[in-house]
Short mmCIF file of C-alpha atoms and ligand atoms in Angstrom, two decimals:
data_model
loop_
_atom_site.label_atom_id
_atom_site.label_comp_id
_atom_site.label_asym_id
_atom_site.label_seq_id
_atom_site.Cartn_x
_atom_site.Cartn_y
_atom_site.Cartn_z
CA UNK O 430 32.31 -4.93 25.18
CA UNK O 431 29.80 -2.76 23.28
CA UNK O 432 26.24 -3.84 24.01
CA UNK O 433 23.90 -3.58 21.03
CA UNK O 434 20.12 -3.69 20.65
CA UNK O 435 18.43 -4.33 17.30
CA UNK O 436 15.00 -3.15 16.15
CA UNK O 437 13.22 -5.02 13.37
CA UNK O 438 14.82 -8.10 14.95
CA UNK O 439 12.67 -10.56 12.96
CA UNK O 440 13.04 -8.68 9.67
CA UNK O 441 15.25 -9.53 6.68
CA UNK O 442 18.03 -7.18 7.80
CA UNK O 443 17.45 -7.69 11.55
CA UNK O 444 18.37 -11.37 11.33
CA UNK O 445 21.57 -10.68 9.39
CA UNK O 446 22.55 -7.91 11.85
CA UNK O 447 22.04 -10.19 14.87
CA UNK O 448 24.21 -12.83 13.15
CA UNK O 449 26.89 -10.20 12.36
CA UNK O 450 26.90 -9.03 16.01
CA UNK O 451 27.45 -12.64 17.13
CA UNK O 452 30.38 -12.98 14.71
CA UNK O 453 31.97 -9.60 15.60
CA UNK O 454 34.64 -9.16 18.25
CA UNK O 455 33.96 -6.64 20.99
CA UNK O 456 30.17 -6.49 20.50
CA UNK O 457 27.33 -8.46 21.99
CA UNK O 458 23.57 -8.52 21.56
CA UNK O 459 21.84 -6.93 24.56
CA UNK O 460 18.30 -6.40 23.25
CA UNK O 461 16.01 -7.24 20.33
CA UNK O 462 12.77 -5.43 19.49
CA UNK O 463 9.84 -6.08 17.19
CA UNK O 464 6.63 -4.21 16.59
CA UNK O 465 4.09 -4.86 19.38
CA UNK O 466 2.02 -7.95 18.53
CA UNK O 467 4.62 -9.44 16.16
CA UNK O 468 4.43 -13.25 16.38
CA UNK O 469 8.16 -13.74 17.20
CA UNK O 470 7.99 -11.71 20.43
CA UNK O 471 9.18 -13.82 23.36
CA UNK O 472 11.40 -16.04 21.21
CA UNK O 473 15.21 -16.11 21.33
CA UNK O 474 16.53 -13.52 18.85
CA UNK O 475 19.47 -15.73 17.84
CA UNK O 476 17.22 -18.69 17.05
CA UNK O 477 14.97 -16.48 14.90
CA UNK O 478 18.04 -15.07 13.13
CA UNK O 479 19.30 -18.63 12.50
CA UNK O 480 22.64 -18.22 14.31
CA UNK O 481 21.87 -20.24 17.47
CA UNK O 482 20.44 -19.25 20.85
CA UNK O 483 21.84 -16.00 22.30
CA UNK O 484 19.76 -15.79 25.48
CA UNK O 485 18.09 -12.53 24.37
CA UNK O 486 14.32 -12.68 23.89
CA UNK O 487 12.66 -10.45 21.28
CA UNK O 488 10.49 -7.93 23.11
CA UNK O 489 7.94 -5.28 22.12
CA UNK O 490 9.41 -2.37 24.10
CA UNK O 491 12.42 -0.33 23.01
CA UNK O 492 12.89 1.14 26.51
CA UNK O 493 13.09 -2.39 27.95
CA UNK O 494 15.55 -3.53 25.25
CA UNK O 495 17.79 -0.46 25.76
CA UNK O 496 18.12 -0.96 29.54
CA UNK O 497 21.43 -2.80 29.15
CA UNK O 498 22.38 -1.60 25.63
CA UNK O 499 24.81 1.18 24.64
CA UNK O 500 23.72 1.50 21.01
CA UNK O 501 20.66 0.72 18.90
CA UNK O 502 20.90 -0.59 15.32
CA UNK O 503 17.62 0.24 13.55
CA UNK O 504 16.72 -1.09 10.09
CA UNK O 505 12.95 -0.52 10.04
CA UNK O 506 11.05 2.34 8.39
CA UNK O 507 11.40 6.14 8.69
CA UNK O 508 8.39 6.79 10.94
CA UNK O 509 9.38 3.94 13.29
CA UNK O 510 13.03 5.05 13.23
CA UNK O 511 12.13 8.62 14.21
CA UNK O 512 10.09 7.35 17.18
CA UNK O 513 13.04 5.17 18.22
CA UNK O 514 15.45 8.07 17.74
CA UNK O 515 13.32 10.22 20.06
CA UNK O 516 13.62 7.50 22.73
CA UNK O 517 17.42 7.14 22.25
CA UNK O 518 17.90 10.92 22.40
CA UNK O 519 15.86 11.07 25.62
CA UNK O 520 17.76 8.28 27.36
CA UNK O 521 21.17 9.20 25.88
CA UNK O 522 21.95 6.08 23.79
CA UNK O 523 23.80 6.00 20.45
CA UNK O 524 22.03 4.91 17.26
CA UNK O 525 22.89 3.39 13.87
CA UNK O 526 20.13 3.97 11.30
CA UNK O 527 19.86 1.89 8.13
CA UNK O 528 16.19 2.58 7.32
CA UNK O 529 15.64 4.23 3.94
CA UNK O 530 12.92 6.39 2.43
CA UNK O 531 13.30 9.49 4.64
CA UNK O 532 11.72 12.69 3.30
CA UNK O 533 13.87 15.84 3.56
CA UNK O 534 11.71 16.88 6.56
CA UNK O 535 12.29 13.53 8.29
CA UNK O 536 16.04 13.81 7.67
CA UNK O 537 15.95 17.27 9.29
CA UNK O 538 14.16 15.78 12.31
CA UNK O 539 16.85 13.08 12.54
CA UNK O 540 19.56 15.76 12.38
CA UNK O 541 17.87 17.64 15.23
CA UNK O 542 17.88 14.53 17.45
CA UNK O 543 21.54 13.96 16.50
CA UNK O 544 22.50 17.20 18.26
CA UNK O 545 21.89 15.25 21.50
CA UNK O 546 23.43 11.83 20.71
CA UNK O 547 25.90 10.31 18.21
CA UNK O 548 24.02 8.90 15.19
CA UNK O 549 25.19 7.17 12.00
CA UNK O 550 22.55 7.40 9.26
CA UNK O 551 23.37 5.79 5.90
CA UNK O 552 21.10 4.51 3.13
CA UNK O 553 23.69 1.87 2.32
CA UNK O 554 26.20 0.42 4.80
CA UNK O 555 28.26 -1.58 2.31
CA UNK O 556 31.92 -0.69 1.80
CA UNK O 557 31.53 -1.23 -1.97
CA UNK O 558 28.63 1.18 -2.36
CA UNK O 559 30.43 3.82 -0.32
CA UNK O 560 33.49 3.40 -2.53
CA UNK O 561 31.12 3.89 -5.51
CA UNK O 562 29.91 7.21 -4.04
CA UNK O 563 33.53 8.37 -4.00
CA UNK O 564 34.16 7.13 -7.57
CA UNK O 565 30.98 8.84 -8.81
CA UNK O 566 32.05 12.17 -7.35
CA UNK O 567 35.43 11.84 -9.03
CA UNK O 568 33.89 10.82 -12.38
CA UNK O 569 31.38 13.70 -12.29
CA UNK O 570 34.20 16.17 -11.57
CA UNK O 571 36.13 14.86 -14.59
CA UNK O 572 33.18 14.55 -17.00
CA UNK O 573 31.36 17.77 -16.09
CA UNK O 574 28.17 18.73 -17.95
CA UNK O 575 29.01 16.93 -21.21
CA UNK O 576 27.47 13.62 -20.15
CA UNK O 577 23.81 12.80 -19.42
CA UNK O 578 23.32 11.13 -16.03
CA UNK O 579 20.82 8.29 -15.54
CA UNK O 580 20.40 5.94 -12.57
CA UNK O 581 18.72 2.52 -12.64
CA UNK O 582 18.18 0.47 -9.49
CA UNK O 583 16.77 -3.06 -9.03
CA UNK O 584 15.37 -4.54 -5.80
CA UNK O 585 13.21 -7.40 -4.53
CA UNK O 586 9.43 -7.25 -4.78
CA UNK O 587 8.93 -6.57 -1.04
CA UNK O 588 10.79 -3.26 -1.01
CA UNK O 589 8.49 -0.46 0.14
CA UNK O 590 10.32 2.75 -0.86
CA UNK O 591 11.27 3.91 -4.35
CA UNK O 592 13.72 4.92 -5.63
CA UNK O 593 16.10 3.29 -3.17
CA UNK O 594 17.96 5.45 -0.66
CA UNK O 595 21.19 4.38 -2.35
CA UNK O 596 19.98 5.56 -5.77
CA UNK O 597 18.95 8.88 -4.24
CA UNK O 598 22.36 9.26 -2.58
CA UNK O 599 24.09 8.46 -5.90
CA UNK O 600 22.00 11.19 -7.53
CA UNK O 601 22.80 13.64 -4.72
CA UNK O 602 26.54 12.95 -4.94
CA UNK O 603 26.65 13.53 -8.70
CA UNK O 604 24.29 16.53 -8.57
CA UNK O 605 26.47 18.14 -5.88
CA UNK O 606 29.63 17.55 -7.92
CA UNK O 607 27.96 19.13 -10.97
CA UNK O 608 26.65 22.12 -9.00
CA UNK O 609 22.99 21.08 -9.33
CA UNK O 610 20.21 20.66 -6.76
CA UNK O 611 19.18 16.98 -6.79
CA UNK O 612 15.62 17.81 -5.75
CA UNK O 613 15.28 20.16 -8.74
CA UNK O 614 16.86 17.91 -11.39
CA UNK O 615 15.75 14.36 -10.45
CA UNK O 616 13.26 13.05 -13.06
CA UNK O 617 11.29 10.00 -11.90
CA UNK O 618 8.79 9.74 -14.71
CA UNK O 619 8.81 9.75 -18.52
CA UNK O 620 5.63 8.78 -20.33
CA UNK O 621 3.91 9.84 -23.53
CA UNK O 622 5.03 13.02 -25.35
CA UNK O 623 7.23 14.16 -22.48
CA UNK O 624 9.66 16.05 -24.72
CA UNK O 625 13.40 15.89 -25.12
CA UNK O 626 15.62 15.20 -22.19
CA UNK O 627 16.94 18.34 -20.48
CA UNK O 628 20.70 18.67 -20.07
CA UNK O 629 20.58 18.96 -16.28
CA UNK O 630 18.11 16.25 -15.38
CA UNK O 631 19.12 13.04 -13.61
CA UNK O 632 16.82 10.20 -14.67
CA UNK O 633 15.80 7.80 -11.88
CA UNK O 634 14.38 4.39 -12.87
CA UNK O 635 13.35 1.51 -10.60
CA UNK O 636 12.85 -2.21 -11.25
CA UNK O 637 11.13 -4.44 -8.65
CA UNK O 638 11.00 -8.22 -8.72
CA UNK O 639 11.78 -11.56 -7.10
CA UNK O 640 14.54 -11.65 -4.52
CA UNK O 641 17.05 -9.14 -5.94
CA UNK O 642 19.05 -7.90 -2.92
CA UNK O 643 20.00 -4.62 -4.63
CA UNK O 644 21.68 -3.45 -7.82
CA UNK O 645 22.54 0.10 -8.79
CA UNK O 646 23.97 1.44 -12.05
CA UNK O 647 24.76 5.07 -12.71
CA UNK O 648 25.28 5.89 -16.38
CA UNK O 649 27.31 8.82 -17.68
CA UNK O 650 26.14 8.93 -21.30
CA UNK O 651 28.10 11.05 -23.77
CA UNK O 652 28.25 11.35 -27.56
CA UNK O 653 29.68 8.07 -28.82
CA UNK O 654 30.69 6.73 -25.40
CA UNK O 655 29.16 5.66 -22.10
CA UNK O 656 30.48 4.95 -18.62
CA UNK O 657 28.53 2.64 -16.29
CA UNK O 658 29.35 2.31 -12.61
CA UNK O 659 27.49 -0.67 -11.14
CA UNK O 660 27.25 -2.15 -7.67
CA UNK O 661 25.61 -5.55 -7.17
CA UNK O 662 24.76 -6.81 -3.69
CA UNK O 663 24.91 -10.63 -3.57
CA UNK O 664 23.58 -10.90 0.01
CA UNK O 665 22.47 -8.71 2.91
CA UNK O 666 25.48 -9.67 5.01
CA UNK O 667 27.73 -6.80 3.96
CA UNK O 668 25.04 -4.27 4.93
CA UNK O 669 24.86 -5.99 8.33
CA UNK O 670 28.66 -6.07 8.75
CA UNK O 671 28.77 -2.37 7.81
CA UNK O 672 26.17 -1.55 10.49
CA UNK O 673 28.15 -3.51 13.09
CA UNK O 674 31.38 -1.75 12.04
CA UNK O 675 29.56 1.59 12.41
CA UNK O 676 28.48 0.63 15.95
CA UNK O 677 32.11 -0.06 16.90
CA UNK O 678 33.28 3.19 15.28
CA UNK O 679 30.61 5.32 16.98
CA UNK O 680 31.58 4.34 20.52
CA UNK O 681 33.29 7.33 22.13
CA UNK O 682 32.20 9.86 19.47
CA UNK O 683 30.40 13.07 20.44
CA UNK O 684 26.82 13.94 19.41
CA UNK O 685 26.35 14.51 15.67
CA UNK O 686 24.96 13.04 12.47
CA UNK O 687 27.58 10.84 10.79
CA UNK O 688 27.41 8.63 7.68
CA UNK O 689 29.31 5.63 6.34
CA UNK O 690 31.79 7.89 4.57
CA UNK O 691 32.81 9.07 8.07
CA UNK O 692 32.92 5.50 9.41
CA UNK O 693 35.14 4.37 6.52
CA UNK O 694 37.35 7.47 6.63
CA UNK O 695 36.34 8.51 3.09
CA UNK O 696 35.29 12.08 3.94
P1 NAD U 1312 11.64 -6.06 6.71
O1 NAD U 1312 10.24 -5.68 6.41
O2 NAD U 1312 12.09 -7.47 6.40
O3 NAD U 1312 12.00 -5.79 8.26
C1 NAD U 1312 11.54 -4.69 8.98
C2 NAD U 1312 11.18 -5.19 10.36
O4 NAD U 1312 10.87 -4.07 11.19
C3 NAD U 1312 9.95 -6.11 10.36
O5 NAD U 1312 10.28 -7.33 11.00
C4 NAD U 1312 8.93 -5.31 11.16
O6 NAD U 1312 8.02 -6.14 11.90
C5 NAD U 1312 9.84 -4.49 12.06
N1 NAD U 1312 9.15 -3.35 12.68
C6 NAD U 1312 8.13 -2.62 12.19
N2 NAD U 1312 7.73 -1.70 13.09
C7 NAD U 1312 8.53 -1.87 14.19
C8 NAD U 1312 8.59 -1.23 15.47
N3 NAD U 1312 7.75 -0.23 15.80
N4 NAD U 1312 9.54 -1.66 16.35
C9 NAD U 1312 10.38 -2.67 16.03
N5 NAD U 1312 10.35 -3.33 14.84
C10 NAD U 1312 9.44 -2.93 13.94
O7 NAD U 1312 12.56 -5.00 5.94
P2 NAD U 1312 14.12 -5.13 5.59
O8 NAD U 1312 14.29 -5.69 4.22
O9 NAD U 1312 14.85 -5.76 6.73
O10 NAD U 1312 14.50 -3.58 5.48
C11 NAD U 1312 14.37 -2.72 6.60
C12 NAD U 1312 14.90 -1.33 6.23
O11 NAD U 1312 16.30 -1.40 5.99
C13 NAD U 1312 14.27 -0.76 4.93
O12 NAD U 1312 14.07 0.62 5.10
C14 NAD U 1312 15.35 -1.03 3.88
O13 NAD U 1312 15.28 -0.17 2.78
C15 NAD U 1312 16.59 -0.78 4.73
N6 NAD U 1312 17.85 -1.34 4.22
C16 NAD U 1312 18.95 -0.56 4.41
C17 NAD U 1312 20.20 -1.04 4.04
C18 NAD U 1312 21.41 -0.20 4.35
O14 NAD U 1312 22.55 -0.62 4.08
N7 NAD U 1312 21.24 0.99 4.94
C19 NAD U 1312 20.32 -2.29 3.44
C20 NAD U 1312 19.17 -3.06 3.26
C21 NAD U 1312 17.93 -2.58 3.68
#
């Protein structure tokens, strides 16, 4: 039995992850953490998640929650995740990271911690999105430089980072396949007399509103034709199931920074 702790236990993703752990074979919830002072601290994590009592109270201390856990699943925010990663690296526990919005420097810090413990870090844990990454690479290899690349993503109005980690990863995958540096070619802003579109740029647009779980479309736009590859998330459950699958996969692996492509055998 793999014993799992969850940070952000009272959050939108935390609740779905706790439910997915309950439904999974071979895993059980061993700890649940919220930010100190959060009003749900002390309550049963399963009741807060809506999947029935699990006998694990939400606490405010990661060290306490990790005492009987093998692996931490963390869907919070980059600065919180890095603090939690430092703790896991110190006490030798595995970690699954779903938080998004990491700067390149923060990703490098995560990679440094992952030299000590096994870590899966993925901006999107869904099987469908990871299949899309593979399809996008293939399409970019076929289409080459003859098609303009634009990405549009839609999310709910509570999302804090923009563009989404998934949109960024889509841009990175296509930029890599086309021999470009994503950080050089991503264009987040067009306003006023901004001039013609450059051939290399990858346009990144975001829409925020209501309760949209997450939608991503990457356009390859050519002369007289257009390809659109779209992923629509209908609920958060497949992200949660992906995180739980990653926790099962990671058990027994050596230290290193893995992603969902590794978990799904797509690399
Ligand atoms: P949310 O705001 O609903 O939940 C975050 C939770 O983290 C909150 O309950 C908050 O109180 C808690 N938190 C804050 N500081 C903490 C700390 N120090 N210790 C423990 N808990 C703490 O947000 P959400 O919609 O659940 O999203 C969380 C993250 O997951 C975001 O970065 C989002 O982009 C990402 N996300 C990733 C995927 C994926 O597949 N990788 C899918 C969906 C969302």
